[in-house]
Tab-separated table of C-alpha atoms and ligand atoms in Angstrom:
chain	number	residue	atom	x	y	z
A	88	MET	CA	0.162	-0.020	0.071
A	89	LYS	CA	3.096	2.233	1.207
A	90	LEU	CA	4.656	1.635	-2.422
A	91	LEU	CA	1.227	2.169	-4.418
A	92	THR	CA	0.733	5.523	-2.352
A	93	THR	CA	4.500	6.227	-3.228
A	94	VAL	CA	3.937	5.529	-6.930
A	95	LEU	CA	0.840	7.611	-6.947
A	96	VAL	CA	2.589	10.758	-5.207
A	97	ALA	CA	5.479	10.603	-7.690
A	98	ALA	CA	3.076	10.199	-10.588
A	99	GLY	CA	0.850	13.481	-9.218
A	100	ILE	CA	4.236	15.370	-9.107
A	101	SER	CA	5.907	14.422	-12.126
A	102	GLY	CA	2.090	15.117	-13.930
A	103	LEU	CA	2.600	18.649	-12.219
A	104	ILE	CA	5.653	19.325	-13.805
A	105	SER	CA	4.716	18.253	-17.105
A	106	ILE	CA	1.344	20.199	-17.167
A	107	ALA	CA	3.464	23.240	-15.668
A	108	ALA	CA	6.513	23.382	-17.840
A	109	PRO	CA	4.647	23.973	-21.114
A	110	ALA	CA	2.500	26.818	-19.312
A	111	ARG	CA	5.608	28.408	-18.531
A	112	ALA	CA	7.331	28.089	-22.252
A	113	ALA	CA	3.861	29.408	-23.965
A	114	ALA	CA	3.659	32.245	-21.720
A	115	PRO	CA	5.073	34.728	-23.939
A	116	GLU	CA	3.569	34.313	-26.995
A	117	SER	CA	-0.130	34.077	-24.933
A	118	LYS	CA	-0.471	37.881	-25.028
A	119	SER	CA	-4.354	38.499	-25.790
A	120	GLN	CA	-4.347	42.043	-28.076
A	121	ILE	CA	-5.694	43.529	-31.684
A	122	THR	CA	-3.156	45.763	-33.599
A	123	ILE	CA	-4.654	47.573	-36.434
A	124	LEU	CA	-2.762	47.527	-39.369
A	125	TYR	CA	-4.768	49.545	-41.818
A	126	ASP	CA	-7.196	52.412	-41.407
A	127	ALA	CA	-7.914	56.161	-42.685
A	128	PHE	CA	-7.839	57.502	-39.094
A	129	GLY	CA	-5.091	57.281	-36.750
A	130	THR	CA	-1.860	59.382	-35.429
A	131	ASP	CA	0.964	56.681	-35.516
A	132	PRO	CA	3.692	58.860	-37.510
A	133	SER	CA	5.223	55.417	-38.754
A	134	MET	CA	2.478	54.449	-40.574
A	135	THR	CA	0.314	55.451	-43.440
A	136	ARG	CA	-3.679	56.088	-43.394
A	137	ASP	CA	-5.501	54.706	-45.796
A	138	TRP	CA	-9.385	53.682	-46.207
A	139	GLY	CA	-9.324	49.736	-45.888
A	140	PHE	CA	-9.137	47.574	-42.776
A	141	SER	CA	-6.584	45.035	-41.684
A	142	ALA	CA	-5.842	44.057	-37.944
A	143	LEU	CA	-3.595	41.126	-36.246
A	144	VAL	CA	-5.679	39.556	-33.611
A	145	GLU	CA	-3.350	37.731	-30.860
A	146	VAL	CA	-5.847	35.506	-29.114
A	147	ALA	CA	-6.292	32.201	-27.361
A	148	GLY	CA	-2.598	31.886	-28.624
A	149	LYS	CA	-2.939	31.975	-32.282
A	150	ARG	CA	-1.884	35.092	-34.511
A	151	ILE	CA	-4.609	35.913	-36.750
A	152	LEU	CA	-4.511	38.364	-39.703
A	153	PHE	CA	-7.916	39.916	-40.568
A	154	ASP	CA	-8.268	41.710	-43.595
A	155	THR	CA	-5.329	43.052	-45.459
A	156	GLY	CA	-5.931	46.708	-46.419
A	157	ASN	CA	-6.482	48.582	-49.559
A	158	ASP	CA	-2.971	48.631	-51.113
A	159	ALA	CA	-0.613	46.414	-51.003
A	160	ASP	CA	2.558	48.726	-50.484
A	161	ILE	CA	1.132	50.737	-47.657
A	162	PHE	CA	0.301	47.623	-46.163
A	163	ALA	CA	3.667	46.223	-46.378
A	164	ALA	CA	4.819	49.735	-44.797
A	165	ASN	CA	2.730	49.251	-42.146
A	166	VAL	CA	3.222	45.831	-41.454
A	167	ARG	CA	6.799	46.695	-41.306
A	168	ALA	CA	6.256	49.591	-38.912
A	169	LYS	CA	4.886	47.652	-36.230
A	170	GLY	CA	7.736	45.154	-36.700
A	171	ILE	CA	5.221	42.057	-37.361
A	172	ASP	CA	6.617	38.629	-38.635
A	173	LEU	CA	3.977	37.506	-41.148
A	174	LYS	CA	5.770	34.456	-41.189
A	175	THR	CA	4.316	32.959	-38.365
A	176	LEU	CA	0.786	33.543	-38.738
A	177	ASP	CA	-1.683	30.950	-37.925
A	178	PHE	CA	-3.932	31.584	-40.603
A	179	VAL	CA	-5.678	34.724	-42.554
A	180	VAL	CA	-9.111	35.657	-42.534
A	181	LEU	CA	-10.656	37.684	-45.699
A	182	SER	CA	-13.858	39.089	-44.089
A	183	HIS	CA	-15.271	39.821	-47.871
A	184	ARG	CA	-14.030	40.876	-51.498
A	185	HIS	CA	-13.979	44.212	-51.326
A	186	SER	CA	-10.689	45.747	-52.514
A	187	ASP	CA	-10.164	47.969	-49.354
A	188	HIS	CA	-9.880	44.554	-47.660
A	189	MET	CA	-8.218	42.152	-49.645
A	190	ALA	CA	-5.776	44.261	-51.955
A	191	GLY	CA	-2.625	43.268	-49.732
A	192	LEU	CA	-3.002	39.600	-49.934
A	193	ASN	CA	-0.245	40.024	-52.688
A	194	TYR	CA	2.182	41.295	-49.969
A	195	VAL	CA	1.134	38.463	-47.423
A	196	LEU	CA	1.709	35.694	-49.891
A	197	SER	CA	4.924	37.072	-51.255
A	198	VAL	CA	6.119	36.720	-47.542
A	199	ASN	CA	4.256	33.398	-46.385
A	200	PRO	CA	2.678	31.623	-49.465
A	201	GLY	CA	1.406	28.622	-47.991
A	202	VAL	CA	-0.542	30.158	-45.292
A	203	LYS	CA	-3.925	29.136	-44.604
A	204	ILE	CA	-6.445	31.887	-45.866
A	205	TYR	CA	-10.236	31.481	-44.665
A	206	ALA	CA	-12.530	33.530	-47.243
A	207	PRO	CA	-15.828	33.409	-47.895
A	208	LYS	CA	-17.410	30.879	-50.293
A	209	GLU	CA	-19.240	32.592	-53.443
A	210	GLY	CA	-20.562	31.129	-56.690
A	211	PHE	CA	-17.770	31.772	-59.249
A	212	GLY	CA	-15.991	34.328	-56.615
A	213	ILE	CA	-12.074	35.353	-56.711
A	214	TYR	CA	-11.251	33.120	-54.103
A	215	GLY	CA	-12.270	30.210	-56.300
A	216	SER	CA	-15.482	27.821	-55.689
A	217	SER	CA	-16.897	24.645	-57.021
A	218	LEU	CA	-19.900	23.103	-57.847
A	219	PRO	CA	-21.699	19.898	-58.411
A	220	SER	CA	-21.851	19.209	-62.261
A	221	SER	CA	-25.419	18.253	-61.608
A	222	PHE	CA	-26.396	22.194	-61.238
A	223	TYR	CA	-26.862	22.611	-64.841
A	224	ARG	CA	-29.362	20.911	-66.867
A	225	LYS	CA	-28.634	17.999	-69.593
A	226	ASP	CA	-29.721	17.295	-72.801
A	227	GLU	CA	-29.053	13.786	-73.906
A	228	THR	CA	-30.517	13.812	-77.484
A	229	LEU	CA	-27.296	15.988	-78.109
A	230	PRO	CA	-24.365	15.098	-80.239
A	231	PRO	CA	-21.324	15.290	-77.812
A	232	GLU	CA	-19.965	17.903	-79.472
A	233	MET	CA	-22.374	20.160	-78.596
A	234	ARG	CA	-22.590	18.958	-74.973
A	235	TYR	CA	-20.133	20.084	-72.065
A	236	TYR	CA	-17.521	17.828	-71.158
A	237	GLY	CA	-18.346	15.793	-74.446
A	238	GLY	CA	-21.412	14.619	-72.031
A	239	SER	CA	-19.031	13.346	-69.546
A	240	PRO	CA	-18.512	15.910	-66.934
A	241	PRO	CA	-16.671	15.847	-63.528
A	242	GLN	CA	-18.703	15.581	-60.708
A	243	VAL	CA	-17.298	18.927	-58.955
A	244	MET	CA	-16.455	21.488	-61.289
A	245	LYS	CA	-14.077	23.574	-59.972
A	246	PHE	CA	-13.751	27.478	-60.744
A	247	GLY	CA	-10.740	29.449	-60.249
A	248	ALA	CA	-8.940	31.553	-57.579
A	249	ALA	CA	-7.557	35.248	-58.630
A	250	TRP	CA	-4.570	33.736	-56.657
A	251	ARG	CA	-4.474	30.524	-58.178
A	252	ASP	CA	-1.384	28.957	-55.588
A	253	ALA	CA	-2.820	30.425	-52.420
A	254	ASN	CA	-4.091	27.927	-49.720
A	255	PHE	CA	-7.950	29.144	-49.403
A	256	ASP	CA	-9.985	27.461	-46.998
A	257	LEU	CA	-13.490	28.769	-48.135
A	258	ILE	CA	-16.233	28.958	-45.501
A	259	ASP	CA	-19.982	28.604	-46.688
A	260	LYS	CA	-21.556	29.093	-43.312
A	261	THR	CA	-20.667	29.478	-40.003
A	262	THR	CA	-17.935	27.379	-39.018
A	263	GLU	CA	-16.185	26.642	-35.897
A	264	ILE	CA	-12.444	26.465	-37.300
A	265	ALA	CA	-10.719	26.206	-34.187
A	266	PRO	CA	-11.772	25.360	-30.489
A	267	GLY	CA	-13.788	28.178	-29.445
A	268	MET	CA	-13.026	29.953	-32.772
A	269	THR	CA	-15.723	30.595	-34.851
A	270	LEU	CA	-16.212	32.417	-38.555
A	271	ILE	CA	-19.866	33.625	-38.551
A	272	ALA	CA	-20.754	33.796	-42.337
A	273	LEU	CA	-23.489	36.038	-43.391
A	274	VAL	CA	-25.235	37.535	-46.388
A	275	SER	CA	-25.815	41.280	-47.233
A	276	ASP	CA	-29.191	41.598	-48.416
A	277	ILE	CA	-28.589	45.564	-48.504
A	278	PRO	CA	-29.137	47.320	-52.269
A	279	GLY	CA	-25.504	47.855	-53.404
A	280	THR	CA	-24.007	44.806	-51.810
A	281	ARG	CA	-26.959	42.462	-51.864
A	282	GLU	CA	-25.962	38.707	-52.054
A	283	LEU	CA	-22.408	39.630	-50.688
A	284	LYS	CA	-21.045	36.923	-48.220
A	285	GLU	CA	-19.211	38.584	-45.180
A	286	LEU	CA	-17.019	36.547	-42.729
A	287	SER	CA	-16.256	37.979	-38.946
A	288	LEU	CA	-14.500	36.380	-36.585
A	289	ALA	CA	-15.887	35.527	-32.828
A	290	VAL	CA	-13.191	33.962	-30.634
A	291	ASN	CA	-14.805	32.865	-27.330
A	292	THR	CA	-12.733	33.826	-23.917
A	293	SER	CA	-13.109	33.409	-20.295
A	294	GLU	CA	-13.996	36.865	-20.503
A	295	GLY	CA	-16.421	36.624	-23.309
A	296	LEU	CA	-17.029	36.857	-26.866
A	297	VAL	CA	-14.436	38.981	-28.712
A	298	LEU	CA	-15.738	39.745	-32.142
A	299	VAL	CA	-13.874	41.137	-35.189
A	300	VAL	CA	-16.021	42.358	-37.775
A	301	GLY	CA	-14.833	43.813	-41.256
A	302	CYS	CA	-17.387	46.149	-42.955
A	303	SER	CA	-20.262	44.597	-41.355
A	304	HIS	CA	-22.143	44.748	-44.595
A	305	PRO	CA	-25.007	42.096	-43.697
A	306	GLY	CA	-25.654	44.465	-40.889
A	307	ILE	CA	-23.672	44.933	-37.502
A	308	GLU	CA	-26.730	43.903	-35.528
A	309	LYS	CA	-27.195	41.006	-37.463
A	310	ILE	CA	-23.892	39.959	-36.860
A	311	VAL	CA	-23.918	40.557	-33.279
A	312	GLU	CA	-27.111	38.514	-33.259
A	313	ALA	CA	-25.110	35.409	-34.487
A	314	ALA	CA	-22.332	36.300	-32.368
A	315	VAL	CA	-24.918	35.974	-29.183
A	316	ALA	CA	-26.118	32.628	-30.163
A	317	ILE	CA	-22.354	31.099	-29.874
A	318	ASN	CA	-22.037	33.067	-25.995
A	319	PRO	CA	-24.278	35.804	-24.912
A	320	LYS	CA	-21.661	37.814	-23.181
A	321	ILE	CA	-19.933	39.965	-25.630
A	322	HIS	CA	-16.267	41.147	-24.718
A	323	LEU	CA	-15.654	43.200	-27.045
A	324	ILE	CA	-16.685	44.438	-30.689
A	325	ALA	CA	-13.679	45.533	-32.793
A	326	GLY	CA	-13.400	46.549	-36.498
A	327	GLY	CA	-15.801	48.401	-39.327
A	328	PHE	CA	-19.640	48.849	-38.290
A	329	HIS	CA	-20.574	50.130	-42.084
A	330	LEU	CA	-22.625	53.302	-40.335
A	331	VAL	CA	-20.469	55.593	-42.768
A	332	VAL	CA	-23.561	56.902	-44.394
A	333	GLY	CA	-26.416	55.814	-41.986
A	334	SER	CA	-28.933	58.718	-40.917
A	335	ASP	CA	-28.613	59.872	-37.045
A	336	ASP	CA	-31.517	57.280	-36.545
A	337	VAL	CA	-30.166	54.470	-37.766
A	338	ILE	CA	-27.229	55.108	-35.765
A	339	ALA	CA	-29.189	55.647	-32.830
A	340	LYS	CA	-30.621	52.178	-33.087
A	341	ALA	CA	-27.499	50.437	-33.745
A	342	VAL	CA	-25.922	51.980	-30.718
A	343	ALA	CA	-28.686	51.427	-28.636
A	344	ALA	CA	-29.050	47.665	-30.055
A	345	LEU	CA	-25.028	47.089	-29.333
A	346	LYS	CA	-25.026	48.641	-25.642
A	347	ASP	CA	-28.388	47.887	-24.001
A	348	GLY	CA	-29.940	44.637	-26.401
A	349	PHE	CA	-26.830	42.831	-26.810
A	350	LYS	CA	-25.015	44.635	-23.593
A	351	ALA	CA	-21.344	44.827	-25.458
A	352	GLU	CA	-19.130	45.405	-22.435
A	353	SER	CA	-16.984	47.233	-24.802
A	354	ILE	CA	-16.185	48.549	-28.266
A	355	ALA	CA	-13.481	49.461	-30.342
A	356	PRO	CA	-15.019	50.860	-33.518
A	357	GLY	CA	-12.890	51.533	-36.937
A	358	HIS	CA	-13.120	51.556	-40.883
A	359	CYS	CA	-16.391	51.991	-42.143
A	360	THR	CA	-18.043	52.325	-38.725
A	361	GLY	CA	-18.368	56.649	-39.758
A	362	GLU	CA	-17.722	59.700	-37.763
A	363	PRO	CA	-21.050	60.276	-36.324
A	364	THR	CA	-21.564	56.594	-35.162
A	365	PHE	CA	-17.861	57.021	-33.399
A	366	ALA	CA	-19.438	60.132	-31.840
A	367	ALA	CA	-22.699	58.309	-30.922
A	368	LEU	CA	-20.567	55.288	-29.437
A	369	LYS	CA	-18.101	57.204	-27.650
A	370	LYS	CA	-21.084	58.893	-25.796
A	371	ALA	CA	-23.044	55.775	-24.942
A	372	PHE	CA	-19.653	53.505	-23.985
A	373	GLY	CA	-17.717	56.237	-22.278
A	374	ASP	CA	-14.683	54.602	-21.308
A	375	ARG	CA	-15.548	51.286	-22.301
A	376	TYR	CA	-15.291	52.839	-25.866
A	377	LEU	CA	-11.500	51.695	-26.797
A	378	TYR	CA	-9.658	53.937	-29.629
A	379	ALA	CA	-8.632	51.815	-32.596
A	380	GLY	CA	-6.873	54.072	-34.762
A	381	LEU	CA	-4.091	52.899	-37.353
A	382	GLY	CA	-1.469	51.501	-35.281
A	383	THR	CA	-3.049	51.317	-31.904
A	384	THR	CA	-2.776	47.739	-29.824
A	385	ILE	CA	-6.022	46.891	-28.129
A	386	PRO	CA	-5.367	44.644	-25.085
A	387	LEU	CA	-7.871	42.042	-24.465
A	388	GLY	CA	-7.327	41.551	-21.004
A	389	ALA	CA	-5.575	38.658	-18.795
A	390	ASN	CA	-7.839	36.075	-19.148
A	391	THR	CA	-8.736	36.077	-22.942
A	392	GLY	CA	-5.784	33.242	-23.483
A	393	SER	CA	-8.433	30.408	-22.887
A	394	ASP	CA	-10.060	28.598	-25.767
A	395	LEU	CA	-13.323	28.022	-24.012
A	396	ARG	CA	-15.785	26.236	-26.502
A	397	ARG	CA	-19.137	27.805	-27.881
A	398	GLY	CA	-21.318	29.043	-24.889
A	399	GLU	CA	-19.220	28.454	-21.917
A	400	GLY	CA	-18.559	31.700	-21.163
A	401	THR	CA	-18.100	32.593	-17.607
A	402	GLY	CA	-20.643	34.436	-15.210
A	403	LEU	CA	-23.746	32.782	-16.914
A	404	GLN	CA	-25.629	30.311	-15.571
A	405	GLN	CA	-27.333	27.457	-18.212
A	406	ASP	CA	-30.939	29.102	-17.493
A	407	ASP	CA	-29.378	32.444	-18.756
A	408	LEU	CA	-27.576	30.990	-21.681
A	409	THR	CA	-30.971	29.039	-22.558
A	410	THR	CA	-32.943	32.508	-22.275
A	411	TYR	CA	-30.270	34.221	-24.311
A	412	ARG	CA	-30.262	31.613	-26.997
A	413	ARG	CA	-34.508	31.887	-27.108
A	414	LEU	CA	-33.756	35.403	-27.552
A	415	ALA	CA	-31.406	35.148	-30.482
A	416	ARG	CA	-33.820	33.044	-32.172
A	417	ARG	CA	-36.854	35.120	-31.727
A	418	GLU	CA	-37.761	37.000	-34.868
A	419	ASP	CA	-36.871	40.620	-34.018
A	420	PRO	CA	-35.529	40.124	-30.386
A	421	PHE	CA	-34.398	43.913	-29.916
A	422	GLY	CA	-36.200	45.586	-32.925
A	423	ILE	CA	-33.291	45.292	-35.191
A	424	LEU	CA	-35.155	44.099	-38.109
A	425	HIS	CA	-37.780	47.226	-37.834
A	426	ALA	CA	-34.295	49.569	-37.046
A	427	ARG	CA	-32.802	47.875	-40.632
A	428	SER	CA	-36.215	48.720	-42.246
A	429	LEU	CA	-35.646	52.124	-41.547
A	430	ARG	CA	-32.014	52.216	-42.548
A	431	THR	CA	-31.450	54.382	-45.700
A	432	LYS	CA	-29.978	53.199	-48.844
A	433	ALA	CA	-26.238	52.646	-47.958
A	434	SER	CA	-23.780	52.790	-50.774
A	435	GLN	CA	-21.339	49.952	-51.723
A	436	LEU	CA	-18.067	50.560	-49.676
B	243	ZN	ZN1	-16.899	46.040	-48.182
B	244	ZN	ZN1	-14.471	48.131	-46.374
């Protein structure tokens, strides 16, 4: 018995050592922060302001490049100014196909040609796509020379990407790509960008959900609505909210939805959010409004290095989660659809 106890104690101690050692080694890499690499406002004299968006998201032990800006040369210079090594990225997310978010991709690929790139899957889109050959109607009475592929099409028809050798992983629907990391895929139904698919990055941390949005063409409220289905506790929303041409009424409703409806804890708006919306959000969120100009690094808090699974946010019991999820599934939980119907026609950006 004594021997068994000794063995168990020894095993316990060695177990502790083996758990503790990697944790110490990993500590320097597990900083959690978002660094803005591309935007049209900011004060960092070493960087160039331009319309577009890109951010380095370091969270849950991963380094993620979210969007790549509007101009490859400016993007490259801004990346160098911050001393960022694109060779060590875990992956890239391209939120949507607008050039102010993807024009720096050529530079990324010149540095790191094999990096995994998550991009929206769209029919005949520039990131490539595919369809089963059953999609087109056949006519077997035609001679083979009048038939596609002589009448014997491949099972899956592949359509080319503008970056042929890039390592794209095309996202069709909301997908958890790593533990606690979800790409929310939504489609815009707004005139000017109708049918445009956009990806937003939602990372579940022990402080709640960190949500990074590119241009929010499907509507910021619609994106947050999808995010609260993952975790109702929204720790931070960063990126472009696409209210740059919104009326005061539309802006006020969106701000109320974010602050009072979804109860976002903090907000770091940039890009196409719009100057009047910056003002309205600053007024509403006070010191929970985190300035996110070009070159800014936004810390995500000490506890955001974890990789909780969906719906495991702290501070919420199962009953609360059930209630929130029910709310999120309701047709118009916070009057968002009503607000959207009032939205003025937004121009394509
Ligand atoms: Zn856009
Ligand atoms: Zn944009």
